[in-house]
Coordinates of N, CA and C in Angstrom, one line a residue:
M109 N -2.9 -17.4 4.2 CA -3.5 -17.0 5.5 C -3.3 -18.2 6.6
S110 N -3.4 -19.4 6.1 CA -3.2 -20.6 7.0 C -1.8 -20.5 7.6
G111 N -0.8 -20.0 6.8 CA 0.5 -19.9 7.4 C 0.6 -19.0 8.5
L112 N -0.1 -17.9 8.4 CA -0.2 -16.9 9.5 C -0.9 -17.4 10.7
V113 N -2.0 -18.1 10.5 CA -2.7 -18.7 11.6 C -1.8 -19.7 12.3
D114 N -1.1 -20.6 11.5 CA -0.2 -21.5 12.1 C 0.9 -20.8 12.9
L115 N 1.4 -19.7 12.3 CA 2.5 -19.0 13.0 C 2.1 -18.5 14.3
I116 N 0.9 -18.0 14.5 CA 0.5 -17.4 15.7 C 0.0 -18.5 16.7
F117 N -0.9 -19.3 16.3 CA -1.7 -20.2 17.2 C -1.0 -21.5 17.5
F118 N -0.1 -21.9 16.7 CA 0.6 -23.2 16.9 C 1.8 -23.1 17.7
S119 N 2.1 -22.0 18.3 CA 3.2 -21.8 19.2 C 2.8 -21.0 20.4
E120 N 2.9 -21.6 21.6 CA 2.5 -20.8 22.8 C 3.5 -19.7 23.0
K121 N 4.8 -19.9 22.6 CA 5.8 -18.8 22.8 C 5.5 -17.6 21.9
R122 N 5.2 -17.9 20.6 CA 4.9 -16.8 19.7 C 3.6 -16.1 20.2
K123 N 2.6 -16.8 20.6 CA 1.4 -16.2 21.1 C 1.7 -15.4 22.3
G124 N 2.5 -15.9 23.2 CA 2.8 -15.2 24.4 C 3.6 -13.9 24.1
I125 N 4.5 -14.0 23.1 CA 5.2 -12.7 22.8 C 4.2 -11.6 22.3
L126 N 3.3 -12.0 21.4 CA 2.3 -11.1 20.9 C 1.4 -10.5 22.0
I127 N 1.0 -11.3 22.9 CA 0.2 -10.8 24.0 C 1.0 -9.9 24.9
L128 N 2.3 -10.2 25.1 CA 3.1 -9.4 25.9 C 3.4 -8.0 25.2
L129 N 3.6 -8.0 23.9 CA 3.9 -6.8 23.2 C 2.6 -5.9 23.1
A130 N 1.4 -6.5 23.3 CA 0.2 -5.7 23.3 C 0.2 -4.7 24.4
E131 N 1.0 -5.0 25.4 CA 1.2 -4.0 26.5 C 2.1 -2.9 26.2
G132 N 2.9 -3.0 25.1 CA 3.9 -2.0 24.8 C 5.2 -2.6 24.4
P133 N 6.1 -1.8 23.9 CA 7.4 -2.3 23.4 C 8.2 -3.0 24.6
K134 N 8.9 -4.1 24.3 CA 9.7 -4.8 25.3 C 11.1 -5.1 24.7
S135 N 12.0 -5.1 25.6 CA 13.4 -5.6 25.2 C 13.4 -7.1 25.1
A136 N 14.4 -7.7 24.4 CA 14.5 -9.1 24.3 C 14.7 -9.7 25.7
E137 N 15.4 -9.0 26.6 CA 15.6 -9.5 27.9 C 14.2 -9.6 28.7
E138 N 13.4 -8.5 28.5 CA 12.1 -8.5 29.2 C 11.2 -9.6 28.7
I139 N 11.2 -9.8 27.4 CA 10.4 -10.9 26.8 C 10.8 -12.2 27.4
K140 N 12.1 -12.4 27.4 CA 12.7 -13.7 27.9 C 12.3 -13.9 29.4
N141 N 12.4 -12.9 30.2 CA 12.1 -13.0 31.6 C 10.6 -13.2 31.9
E142 N 9.7 -12.5 31.1 CA 8.3 -12.6 31.3 C 7.8 -14.0 30.9
L143 N 8.4 -14.5 29.9 CA 7.9 -15.8 29.3 C 8.7 -17.0 29.9
H144 N 9.6 -16.7 30.9 CA 10.4 -17.7 31.5 C 11.1 -18.6 30.5
G145 N 11.7 -17.9 29.5 CA 12.4 -18.7 28.4 C 13.9 -18.3 28.5
D146 N 14.6 -18.8 27.5 CA 16.0 -18.4 27.3 C 16.2 -17.9 25.9
T147 N 17.4 -17.5 25.7 CA 17.7 -16.9 24.4 C 17.5 -17.9 23.2
L148 N 17.9 -19.1 23.4 CA 17.8 -20.1 22.4 C 16.3 -20.4 22.0
S149 N 15.4 -20.3 23.0 CA 14.0 -20.6 22.7 C 13.2 -19.4 22.2
I150 N 13.6 -18.2 22.6 CA 12.9 -16.9 22.3 C 13.3 -16.3 21.0
T151 N 14.7 -16.3 20.7 CA 15.2 -15.6 19.5 C 14.6 -16.1 18.2
P152 N 14.5 -17.4 18.0 CA 13.9 -17.9 16.8 C 12.5 -17.5 16.6
Q153 N 11.7 -17.4 17.7 CA 10.3 -17.0 17.6 C 10.2 -15.5 17.2
L154 N 11.1 -14.7 17.8 CA 11.1 -13.3 17.4 C 11.4 -13.1 15.9
K155 N 12.3 -13.9 15.4 CA 12.7 -13.8 14.0 C 11.6 -14.2 13.1
K156 N 10.8 -15.2 13.4 CA 9.7 -15.6 12.6 C 8.6 -14.6 12.6
L157 N 8.4 -13.9 13.7 CA 7.4 -12.9 13.8 C 7.8 -11.6 13.0
K158 N 9.1 -11.4 13.1 CA 9.7 -10.2 12.3 C 9.6 -10.5 10.8
D159 N 9.9 -11.7 10.4 CA 9.9 -12.1 9.0 C 8.5 -11.9 8.4
M160 N 7.5 -12.1 9.2 CA 6.1 -12.0 8.7 C 5.6 -10.6 8.9
D161 N 6.5 -9.7 9.4 CA 6.1 -8.3 9.6 C 5.0 -8.1 10.6
I162 N 5.0 -9.0 11.6 CA 4.0 -8.8 12.7 C 4.6 -8.0 13.8
I163 N 5.9 -8.1 14.0 CA 6.6 -7.3 15.0 C 7.8 -6.6 14.2
V164 N 8.2 -5.5 14.8 CA 9.4 -4.8 14.3 C 10.4 -4.6 15.4
Q165 N 11.7 -4.6 15.0 CA 12.7 -4.4 16.0 C 13.4 -3.0 15.8
R166 N 13.6 -2.4 16.9 CA 14.3 -1.1 17.0 C 15.4 -1.2 18.0
E167 N 16.6 -1.5 17.5 CA 17.8 -1.8 18.3 C 17.4 -3.1 19.1
D168 N 17.4 -3.0 20.4 CA 17.1 -4.3 21.2 C 15.7 -4.3 21.7
T169 N 14.8 -3.4 21.1 CA 13.4 -3.4 21.5 C 12.5 -3.9 20.4
Y170 N 11.5 -4.6 20.8 CA 10.5 -5.2 19.9 C 9.2 -4.6 20.2
E171 N 8.4 -4.3 19.1 CA 7.0 -3.8 19.3 C 6.2 -4.4 18.1
L172 N 4.9 -4.3 18.3 CA 4.0 -4.8 17.2 C 4.0 -3.8 16.0
S173 N 4.0 -4.4 14.8 CA 3.8 -3.5 13.7 C 2.4 -3.1 13.5
D174 N 2.1 -2.2 12.6 CA 0.7 -1.8 12.4 C -0.2 -3.0 12.1
I175 N 0.3 -3.9 11.3 CA -0.5 -5.2 11.0 C -0.6 -6.0 12.3
G176 N 0.5 -6.1 13.0 CA 0.5 -6.9 14.3 C -0.5 -6.3 15.3
K177 N -0.6 -5.0 15.4 CA -1.6 -4.4 16.3 C -3.0 -4.9 15.9
I178 N -3.3 -4.9 14.6 CA -4.7 -5.3 14.2 C -4.9 -6.8 14.5
I179 N -3.9 -7.6 14.2 CA -4.0 -9.0 14.5 C -4.2 -9.3 16.0
V180 N -3.4 -8.7 16.8 CA -3.5 -9.0 18.2 C -4.8 -8.5 18.8
K181 N -5.3 -7.3 18.3 CA -6.5 -6.8 18.8 C -7.7 -7.8 18.6
K182 N -7.6 -8.5 17.4 CA -8.7 -9.5 17.1 C -8.4 -10.8 17.8
M183 N -7.1 -11.1 18.0 CA -6.7 -12.3 18.6 C -7.0 -12.5 20.1
L184 N -6.8 -11.4 20.8 CA -6.9 -11.4 22.3 C -8.3 -11.9 22.8
P185 N -9.4 -11.4 22.2 CA -10.7 -12.0 22.7 C -10.9 -13.4 22.5
L186 N -10.4 -13.9 21.3 CA -10.5 -15.3 21.0 C -9.6 -16.2 21.9
T187 N -8.4 -15.7 22.2 CA -7.5 -16.4 23.1 C -8.1 -16.5 24.5
E188 N -8.7 -15.3 24.9 CA -9.3 -15.3 26.3 C -10.5 -16.2 26.3
L189 N -11.3 -16.2 25.2 CA -12.5 -17.1 25.2 C -12.1 -18.6 25.3
L190 N -11.1 -18.9 24.5 CA -10.6 -20.3 24.5 C -10.1 -20.7 25.9
Q191 N -9.5 -19.8 26.6 CA -9.0 -20.1 27.9 C -10.2 -20.3 28.9
V192 N -11.2 -19.5 28.7 CA -12.4 -19.7 29.6 C -13.0 -21.1 29.5
F193 N -13.1 -21.6 28.2 CA -13.7 -22.9 28.0 C -12.8 -24.1 28.2
E194 N -11.6 -23.9 27.7 CA -10.6 -25.0 27.7 C -10.2 -25.4 29.2
D195 N -10.0 -24.4 30.0 CA -9.6 -24.6 31.4 C -10.7 -25.3 32.2
N196 N -12.0 -25.1 31.8 CA -13.1 -25.6 32.6 C -14.1 -26.3 31.7
S197 N -13.6 -27.0 30.7 CA -14.5 -27.6 29.7 C -15.5 -28.5 30.3
D198 N -15.1 -29.3 31.4 CA -16.0 -30.2 32.0 C -17.2 -29.5 32.7
Y199 N -16.9 -28.4 33.3 CA -18.0 -27.6 34.0 C -19.0 -27.1 32.9
W200 N -18.5 -26.4 31.9 CA -19.3 -25.8 30.9 C -20.2 -26.8 30.2
S201 N -19.6 -28.0 29.9 CA -20.3 -29.0 29.0 C -21.4 -29.7 29.8
K202 N -21.3 -29.7 31.1 CA -22.3 -30.5 31.9 C -23.3 -29.6 32.6
H203 N -23.3 -28.3 32.4 CA -24.2 -27.4 33.1 C -25.1 -26.6 32.1
D204 N -26.2 -26.2 32.6 CA -27.2 -25.5 31.8 C -26.8 -24.0 31.7
R205 N -26.4 -23.7 30.4 CA -25.9 -22.3 30.2 C -27.0 -21.3 29.8
R206 N -28.2 -21.8 29.7 CA -29.3 -20.9 29.3 C -29.5 -19.7 30.2
P207 N -29.3 -19.8 31.5 CA -29.4 -18.6 32.3 C -28.5 -17.4 31.9
I208 N -27.5 -17.7 31.1 CA -26.6 -16.6 30.7 C -27.2 -16.0 29.4
P209 N -27.6 -14.7 29.4 CA -28.2 -14.2 28.3 C -27.3 -14.1 27.1
E210 N -27.8 -14.0 25.9 CA -27.0 -14.1 24.7 C -26.0 -13.0 24.6
H211 N -26.3 -11.8 25.0 CA -25.3 -10.7 24.9 C -24.1 -10.9 25.8
L212 N -24.3 -11.7 26.9 CA -23.2 -12.1 27.8 C -22.5 -13.3 27.3
I213 N -23.2 -14.2 26.6 CA -22.5 -15.4 26.0 C -21.5 -14.8 25.0
N214 N -21.9 -13.7 24.3 CA -21.0 -13.1 23.3 C -19.8 -12.4 24.0
K215 N -19.9 -12.2 25.3 CA -18.8 -11.6 26.0 C -18.1 -12.5 27.0
M216 N -18.2 -13.8 26.8 CA -17.6 -14.7 27.7 C -16.1 -14.6 27.9
H217 N -15.5 -14.0 26.9 CA -14.0 -13.9 27.0 C -13.6 -13.0 28.1
M218 N -14.6 -12.1 28.6 CA -14.3 -11.2 29.7 C -14.1 -11.9 31.0
L219 N -14.5 -13.2 31.1 CA -14.3 -13.9 32.3 C -12.8 -14.3 32.5
G220 N -12.1 -14.4 31.4 CA -10.7 -14.6 31.5 C -10.4 -15.9 32.2
K221 N -9.3 -15.9 33.0 CA -8.9 -17.1 33.7 C -9.8 -17.4 34.9
C222 N -10.6 -18.5 34.8 CA -11.5 -18.9 35.8 C -11.0 -20.2 36.5
K223 N -11.5 -20.5 37.6 CA -11.2 -21.7 38.3 C -12.5 -22.3 38.8
V224 N -12.6 -23.6 38.8 CA -13.8 -24.3 39.4 C -13.4 -24.6 40.9
D225 N -14.2 -24.1 41.8 CA -14.0 -24.3 43.2 C -14.9 -25.4 43.7
E226 N -14.3 -26.5 44.2 CA -15.1 -27.6 44.7 C -14.9 -27.8 46.1
P227 N -15.9 -27.6 47.0 CA -15.8 -27.7 48.4 C -15.6 -29.2 48.8
D228 N -14.8 -29.4 49.9 CA -14.7 -30.8 50.4 C -16.0 -31.1 51.2
L229 N -16.1 -32.4 51.4 CA -17.4 -32.9 52.0 C -17.6 -32.3 53.4
E230 N -16.6 -32.0 54.2 CA -16.7 -31.5 55.5 C -17.3 -30.1 55.5
H231 N -17.1 -29.3 54.4 CA -17.6 -27.9 54.4 C -18.5 -27.7 53.2
L232 N -19.3 -28.7 52.8 CA -20.1 -28.7 51.6 C -21.2 -27.6 51.7
F233 N -21.7 -27.3 52.9 CA -22.8 -26.3 53.0 C -22.3 -25.0 53.6
E234 N -21.0 -24.8 53.7 CA -20.5 -23.6 54.3 C -20.0 -22.7 53.3
F235 N -20.1 -21.4 53.6 CA -19.6 -20.4 52.7 C -18.1 -20.3 52.9
P236 N -17.3 -20.4 51.8 CA -15.8 -20.5 52.0 C -15.3 -19.3 52.9
K237 N -14.4 -19.7 53.9 CA -13.9 -18.7 54.8 C -13.1 -17.6 54.1
D238 N -12.3 -17.9 53.1 CA -11.4 -16.9 52.5 C -12.3 -16.0 51.7
L239 N -13.4 -16.5 51.0 CA -14.3 -15.6 50.3 C -15.1 -14.7 51.2
K240 N -15.4 -15.2 52.4 CA -16.2 -14.5 53.3 C -15.4 -13.2 53.7
E241 N -14.1 -13.4 53.9 CA -13.3 -12.2 54.3 C -13.3 -11.1 53.2
I242 N -13.3 -11.6 52.0 CA -13.3 -10.6 50.9 C -14.6 -9.9 50.8
V243 N -15.7 -10.7 51.0 CA -17.1 -10.1 50.9 C -17.2 -9.1 52.0
F244 N -16.7 -9.3 53.2 CA -16.9 -8.4 54.3 C -16.2 -7.1 54.1
R245 N -15.1 -7.1 53.4 CA -14.3 -5.9 53.1 C -14.8 -5.2 51.8
S246 N -15.7 -5.8 51.1 CA -16.1 -5.2 49.8 C -17.1 -4.0 50.1
G247 N -17.0 -3.1 49.2 CA -17.8 -1.9 49.3 C -19.2 -2.1 48.7
R248 N -19.3 -3.3 48.0 CA -20.6 -3.6 47.3 C -20.8 -5.1 47.2
L249 N -22.0 -5.5 47.1 CA -22.4 -6.9 47.0 C -23.6 -7.0 46.2
R250 N -23.5 -7.8 45.1 CA -24.7 -8.1 44.2 C -24.8 -9.6 44.1
T251 N -25.9 -10.1 44.5 CA -26.1 -11.6 44.6 C -27.4 -12.0 43.9
F252 N -27.4 -13.2 43.5 CA -28.7 -13.9 43.0 C -28.7 -15.3 43.7
Y253 N -29.8 -15.6 44.3 CA -29.9 -17.0 44.9 C -31.3 -17.6 44.5
S254 N -31.2 -18.8 43.9 CA -32.4 -19.6 43.6 C -32.6 -20.7 44.6
F255 N -31.6 -20.8 45.6 CA -31.7 -21.8 46.7 C -31.4 -21.0 48.0
F256 N -31.8 -21.6 49.1 CA -31.5 -20.9 50.3 C -30.2 -21.3 50.9
C257 N -29.4 -20.3 51.1 CA -28.0 -20.5 51.7 C -28.1 -20.2 53.2
P258 N -27.9 -21.2 54.1 CA -28.1 -21.0 55.5 C -27.3 -19.8 56.1
E259 N -26.1 -19.7 55.6 CA -25.2 -18.7 56.1 C -25.4 -17.3 55.6
C260 N -26.1 -17.2 54.4 CA -26.2 -15.9 53.7 C -26.9 -14.8 54.5
P261 N -28.0 -15.0 55.2 CA -28.6 -13.9 56.0 C -27.6 -13.2 56.9
A262 N -26.7 -14.0 57.6 CA -25.8 -13.5 58.5 C -24.7 -12.7 57.8
I263 N -24.3 -13.2 56.6 CA -23.3 -12.5 55.8 C -23.9 -11.2 55.3
Q264 N -25.1 -11.3 54.8 CA -25.7 -10.1 54.3 C -25.9 -9.0 55.4
A265 N -26.3 -9.4 56.6 CA -26.4 -8.5 57.7 C -25.1 -7.8 58.0
T266 N -24.0 -8.6 58.0 CA -22.7 -8.0 58.3 C -22.3 -7.0 57.3
C267 N -22.6 -7.3 56.0 CA -22.2 -6.4 54.9 C -23.1 -5.1 55.0
A268 N -24.3 -5.3 55.4 CA -25.2 -4.1 55.5 C -24.7 -3.2 56.6
K269 N -24.3 -3.8 57.8 CA -23.8 -3.0 58.9 C -22.5 -2.3 58.5
N270 N -21.7 -3.0 57.6 CA -20.4 -2.4 57.2 C -20.6 -1.2 56.1
G271 N -21.9 -1.0 55.7 CA -22.2 0.1 54.8 C -22.0 -0.3 53.3
A272 N -22.0 -1.6 53.0 CA -21.8 -2.0 51.6 C -23.1 -1.6 50.8
K273 N -22.9 -1.3 49.6 CA -24.0 -1.1 48.7 C -24.4 -2.4 48.2
M274 N -25.7 -2.8 48.4 CA -26.1 -4.2 48.1 C -27.3 -4.3 47.2
D275 N -27.3 -5.2 46.3 CA -28.4 -5.6 45.4 C -28.6 -7.1 45.7
L276 N -29.7 -7.5 46.2 CA -30.0 -8.9 46.5 C -31.2 -9.4 45.7
V277 N -30.9 -10.3 44.8 CA -32.0 -10.8 43.9 C -32.2 -12.3 44.4
M278 N -33.5 -12.6 44.6 CA -33.8 -13.9 45.1 C -35.0 -14.5 44.4
D279 N -35.0 -15.8 44.3 CA -36.2 -16.6 44.0 C -37.3 -16.3 45.0
E280 N -38.5 -16.4 44.6 CA -39.6 -16.0 45.5 C -39.6 -16.8 46.8
K281 N -39.4 -18.1 46.7 CA -39.4 -19.0 47.9 C -38.2 -18.6 48.8
V282 N -37.1 -18.3 48.2 CA -35.9 -17.9 49.0 C -36.2 -16.6 49.8
Y283 N -36.8 -15.7 49.1 CA -37.2 -14.4 49.8 C -38.2 -14.7 50.9
G284 N -39.1 -15.6 50.7 CA -40.0 -16.0 51.7 C -39.3 -16.5 53.0
R285 N -38.3 -17.3 52.8 CA -37.5 -17.9 53.9 C -36.8 -16.7 54.7
L286 N -36.3 -15.8 53.9 CA -35.6 -14.7 54.5 C -36.6 -13.8 55.3
K287 N -37.7 -13.5 54.7 CA -38.7 -12.6 55.4 C -39.3 -13.3 56.6
N288 N -39.6 -14.6 56.5 CA -40.4 -15.2 57.6 C -39.5 -15.9 58.7
D289 N -38.3 -16.4 58.3 CA -37.5 -17.1 59.2 C -36.3 -16.3 59.8
F290 N -36.0 -15.2 59.1 CA -34.9 -14.3 59.6 C -35.4 -12.9 59.6
K291 N -36.4 -12.7 60.4 CA -37.1 -11.4 60.5 C -36.2 -10.3 60.9
D292 N -35.3 -10.5 61.8 CA -34.4 -9.4 62.3 C -33.5 -9.0 61.1
T293 N -32.9 -10.0 60.4 CA -32.0 -9.7 59.3 C -32.8 -9.0 58.2
H294 N -34.0 -9.5 57.9 CA -34.8 -8.8 56.9 C -35.1 -7.3 57.2
R295 N -35.4 -7.1 58.5 CA -35.6 -5.7 58.9 C -34.4 -4.9 58.8
L296 N -33.2 -5.5 59.2 CA -32.0 -4.8 59.2 C -31.6 -4.4 57.7
L297 N -31.9 -5.3 56.8 CA -31.6 -5.0 55.4 C -32.4 -3.9 54.9
L298 N -33.7 -3.9 55.2 CA -34.6 -2.8 54.8 C -34.2 -1.4 55.4
E299 N -33.8 -1.5 56.7 CA -33.3 -0.3 57.4 C -32.1 0.3 56.8
N300 N -31.2 -0.5 56.2 CA -30.0 -0.1 55.7 C -30.0 0.2 54.2
N301 N -31.2 0.3 53.6 CA -31.4 0.7 52.2 C -30.8 -0.4 51.3
V302 N -30.8 -1.6 51.7 CA -30.4 -2.7 50.8 C -31.5 -2.9 49.7
S303 N -31.2 -3.0 48.5 CA -32.2 -3.2 47.4 C -32.5 -4.7 47.3
L304 N -33.7 -5.1 47.6 CA -34.2 -6.4 47.5 C -35.1 -6.7 46.3
Y305 N -34.9 -7.8 45.6 CA -35.6 -8.1 44.4 C -36.1 -9.5 44.4
I306 N -37.3 -9.8 43.8 CA -37.8 -11.1 43.7 C -37.8 -11.4 42.2
Y307 N -37.2 -12.6 41.8 CA -37.2 -13.0 40.5 C -38.1 -14.2 40.3
R308 N -39.0 -14.2 39.4 CA -40.0 -15.3 39.2 C -39.8 -16.1 37.9
G309 N -38.8 -15.8 37.2 CA -38.6 -16.5 36.0 C -38.2 -18.0 36.2
E310 N -38.4 -18.8 35.2 CA -38.1 -20.3 35.3 C -36.7 -20.5 34.9
I311 N -36.1 -19.8 34.0 CA -34.7 -20.0 33.6 C -33.9 -19.1 34.5
K312 N -33.0 -19.8 35.3 CA -32.2 -19.0 36.2 C -31.0 -19.8 36.6
P313 N -29.9 -19.0 37.0 CA -28.7 -19.7 37.5 C -29.0 -20.2 38.9
S314 N -28.2 -21.1 39.4 CA -28.3 -21.5 40.8 C -28.0 -20.3 41.7
S315 N -26.9 -19.6 41.4 CA -26.6 -18.4 42.2 C -25.4 -17.7 41.5
F316 N -25.2 -16.4 41.8 CA -24.0 -15.7 41.5 C -23.8 -14.6 42.5
M317 N -22.5 -14.2 42.6 CA -22.2 -13.1 43.5 C -21.1 -12.2 42.8
V318 N -21.3 -10.9 43.0 CA -20.3 -10.0 42.4 C -19.9 -9.1 43.6
T319 N -18.6 -9.0 43.8 CA -18.0 -8.0 44.8 C -17.0 -7.1 44.1
D320 N -16.3 -6.3 44.9 CA -15.2 -5.5 44.4 C -14.1 -6.3 43.8
E321 N -13.9 -7.6 44.3 CA -12.7 -8.4 44.0 C -12.9 -9.6 43.2
F322 N -14.2 -10.1 43.1 CA -14.4 -11.4 42.4 C -15.8 -11.5 41.9
V323 N -16.0 -12.4 40.9 CA -17.3 -12.8 40.5 C -17.4 -14.4 40.7
M324 N -18.5 -14.8 41.2 CA -18.7 -16.3 41.5 C -20.0 -16.7 40.8
L325 N -20.0 -17.8 40.1 CA -21.2 -18.2 39.3 C -21.4 -19.7 39.6
K326 N -22.7 -20.1 39.9 CA -23.1 -21.5 40.0 C -24.2 -21.7 39.0
L327 N -24.1 -22.8 38.2 CA -25.2 -23.2 37.3 C -25.7 -24.5 37.7
F328 N -27.0 -24.7 37.4 CA -27.6 -26.1 37.6 C -27.0 -27.0 36.5
G329 N -27.1 -28.3 36.8 CA -26.7 -29.3 35.8 C -27.7 -29.3 34.7
K330 N -27.4 -29.9 33.6 CA -28.3 -29.9 32.4 C -29.7 -30.6 32.7
E331 N -29.7 -31.4 33.7 CA -31.0 -32.0 34.1 C -31.7 -31.3 35.2
G332 N -31.1 -30.1 35.6 CA -31.7 -29.3 36.7 C -31.1 -29.7 38.0
E333 N -30.1 -30.6 38.1 CA -29.6 -31.0 39.4 C -28.7 -29.9 40.0
F334 N -28.7 -29.9 41.3 CA -27.9 -28.9 42.1 C -26.5 -29.4 42.1
D335 N -25.5 -28.4 42.0 CA -24.1 -28.7 42.0 C -23.4 -27.7 43.0
H336 N -22.7 -28.2 43.9 CA -22.0 -27.3 44.9 C -20.8 -26.6 44.2
R337 N -20.3 -27.1 43.1 CA -19.1 -26.5 42.5 C -19.5 -25.1 41.9
K338 N -18.5 -24.2 41.9 CA -18.8 -22.9 41.4 C -17.6 -22.4 40.6
L339 N -17.9 -21.5 39.6 CA -16.8 -20.9 38.8 C -16.4 -19.6 39.5
M340 N -15.1 -19.3 39.6 CA -14.6 -18.1 40.2 C -13.7 -17.4 39.3
S341 N -13.7 -16.1 39.3 CA -12.8 -15.3 38.5 C -12.5 -14.0 39.3
F342 N -11.3 -13.6 39.3 CA -10.9 -12.4 40.0 C -10.4 -11.3 39.1
N343 N -10.6 -11.5 37.8 CA -10.3 -10.5 36.8 C -11.2 -9.3 36.8
K344 N -10.6 -8.2 36.5 CA -11.4 -6.9 36.5 C -12.5 -7.0 35.4
S345 N -12.2 -7.6 34.3 CA -13.2 -7.7 33.2 C -14.3 -8.7 33.6
A346 N -13.9 -9.7 34.4 CA -14.9 -10.7 34.8 C -15.9 -10.0 35.8
I347 N -15.4 -9.1 36.6 CA -16.3 -8.4 37.5 C -17.3 -7.5 36.7
E348 N -16.8 -6.9 35.7 CA -17.7 -6.1 34.8 C -18.7 -7.0 34.2
W349 N -18.3 -8.2 33.7 CA -19.3 -9.1 33.2 C -20.3 -9.5 34.2
G350 N -19.9 -9.7 35.4 CA -20.8 -10.1 36.5 C -21.8 -9.0 36.8
D351 N -21.3 -7.7 36.7 CA -22.2 -6.6 36.9 C -23.3 -6.5 35.8
E352 N -22.9 -6.9 34.6 CA -23.9 -6.9 33.5 C -24.9 -8.0 33.8
L353 N -24.5 -9.2 34.3 CA -25.4 -10.3 34.6 C -26.3 -9.8 35.7
A354 N -25.8 -9.2 36.7 CA -26.7 -8.7 37.8 C -27.7 -7.7 37.3
D355 N -27.3 -6.7 36.4 CA -28.2 -5.8 35.8 C -29.3 -6.5 35.0
Y356 N -28.9 -7.5 34.3 CA -29.9 -8.3 33.5 C -31.0 -8.9 34.4
Y357 N -30.6 -9.5 35.5 CA -31.6 -10.2 36.4 C -32.4 -9.2 37.2
I358 N -31.8 -8.1 37.6 CA -32.5 -7.0 38.3 C -33.6 -6.4 37.4
G359 N -33.3 -6.3 36.1 CA -34.2 -5.8 35.1 C -35.4 -6.7 34.9
L360 N -35.3 -8.0 35.3 CA -36.4 -8.9 35.1 C -37.1 -9.2 36.4
S361 N -36.7 -8.5 37.5 CA -37.2 -8.8 38.8 C -38.1 -7.7 39.4
E362 N -38.8 -8.0 40.4 CA -39.7 -7.0 41.1 C -39.0 -6.5 42.3
K363 N -38.9 -5.2 42.4 CA -38.2 -4.5 43.6 C -39.1 -4.5 44.7
I364 N -38.6 -5.0 45.9 CA -39.5 -5.1 47.1 C -39.5 -3.8 47.9
N365 N -38.4 -3.0 47.9 CA -38.4 -1.8 48.7 C -38.0 -0.6 47.9

């Protein structure tokens, strides 16, 4: 079995071939182009996978064998999970992961390829302009805030006017700021049937946002310190994961309206 593990995981090219063939049969030329390789680098890897009966060749087309399909089905979540943690190991290791419920820890592979976005000092307290454009064209917005974001009431008001379906979950103090200091926005949100929730739990993320196109997650540091950096993913499966996270916190919150 160790030989099979070595065969698959100790070669990025072989692993890439299997992930590619999970989409369906491919010709040698298609495999070469997709993996940005050449005949000399790809052909030996195809032969090794054939010899282990993980893939089969039909003329110039390659596809997963029945065993290969089982292996890749189990391999993909692990590969995706490793990518989530390896690409951003510094962020995950230094932040409090407790706000992510266990059932979503078990689905972390759904986040896929993430990136850590770190604002420059000149725009530290500003909502990123490129993300704002995506939020404004989104048909829905689901957010959680345990700190007050100065720009957020204006962004939320614009989304409400645009007819977006919105779930806004807030720490009690954050909701108090919105209600007392931004009365016009608060009234606008209520008039546009935006769902407002108060979360009173002690274990909580710094913030998260789910739209049609991305999920954004901010965690506090392990000592509870605030960090402006955020994890971003634009994968479809990541958005599904974000929706489950939103459902989880909505289920623990009090609906205001």
